[in-house]
XYZ file of C-alpha atoms in Angstrom:
80
model
C -0.006 -0.024 0.108
C 1.215 3.352 -0.868
C 0.244 6.152 1.752
C -1.025 9.164 0.182
C -1.311 11.189 3.180
C 2.498 12.317 3.966
C 2.415 14.261 0.935
C -1.092 16.361 1.120
C -3.215 16.982 3.852
C -6.447 17.515 1.595
C -9.196 18.336 3.915
C -7.841 20.985 6.244
C -9.473 24.331 6.323
C -12.536 23.516 4.187
C -15.911 24.668 5.653
C -17.423 21.194 5.219
C -14.056 19.506 6.399
C -13.816 17.609 2.948
C -12.702 18.158 -0.635
C -14.506 16.883 -3.520
C -12.751 14.421 -6.016
C -12.114 17.029 -8.415
C -10.598 19.403 -5.889
C -8.393 16.230 -4.672
C -6.977 15.710 -8.242
C -6.346 19.451 -8.791
C -4.436 19.575 -5.509
C -2.441 16.234 -6.075
C -1.703 17.642 -9.432
C -0.362 20.899 -8.104
C 1.909 18.847 -5.471
C 3.357 16.695 -8.451
C 4.175 19.797 -10.650
C 5.538 21.815 -7.870
C 7.949 18.966 -7.437
C 8.876 19.054 -11.252
C 7.072 16.027 -12.422
C 6.032 16.467 -16.329
C 2.471 17.317 -16.439
C 1.466 14.408 -18.340
C 2.603 12.125 -15.530
C 1.590 14.541 -12.818
C -2.108 14.337 -14.515
C -2.145 10.571 -14.388
C -0.851 10.418 -11.123
C -3.444 12.865 -9.666
C -6.173 10.873 -11.226
C -5.136 7.720 -9.639
C -4.385 9.136 -6.132
C -7.759 10.915 -6.297
C -9.524 7.849 -7.306
C -8.043 5.777 -4.416
C -7.790 8.227 -1.827
C -7.959 8.165 1.555
C -7.106 4.260 1.172
C -3.556 4.413 -0.250
C -3.565 2.590 -3.669
C -5.549 -0.436 -2.378
C -7.285 -1.965 -5.401
C -5.374 -0.201 -7.935
C -3.722 -2.039 -10.954
C -0.187 -2.756 -11.068
C 0.010 -0.403 -13.856
C -1.776 2.494 -11.707
C 0.844 1.942 -9.044
C 3.887 2.010 -11.076
C 2.498 5.433 -12.791
C 1.876 6.686 -9.177
C 5.415 5.659 -7.846
C 6.915 7.207 -11.150
C 5.322 10.571 -10.165
C 6.163 9.941 -6.489
C 9.769 9.700 -7.295
C 9.674 13.246 -8.023
C 8.280 14.100 -4.451
C 11.210 12.057 -3.175
C 13.577 13.848 -5.169
C 12.573 16.932 -4.037
C 12.723 16.257 -0.238
C 16.514 15.294 -0.694
């Protein structure tokens, strides 16, 4: 399982306490592109992350996991 929470706290500051799926996708996309992830990969990874949030990548296909991990590598590089 890949934990999505360390990279983003999605629901803080919301009047109802939660973001909708599109808002989560946009937020994930911004996190990935801020880490210099190519936009095409960031978009795919953001779709995957928002689809499975908050359960990590439970139920994701191997292809989805690999795509997400490629984008996640940009976040790891940024942290170093």
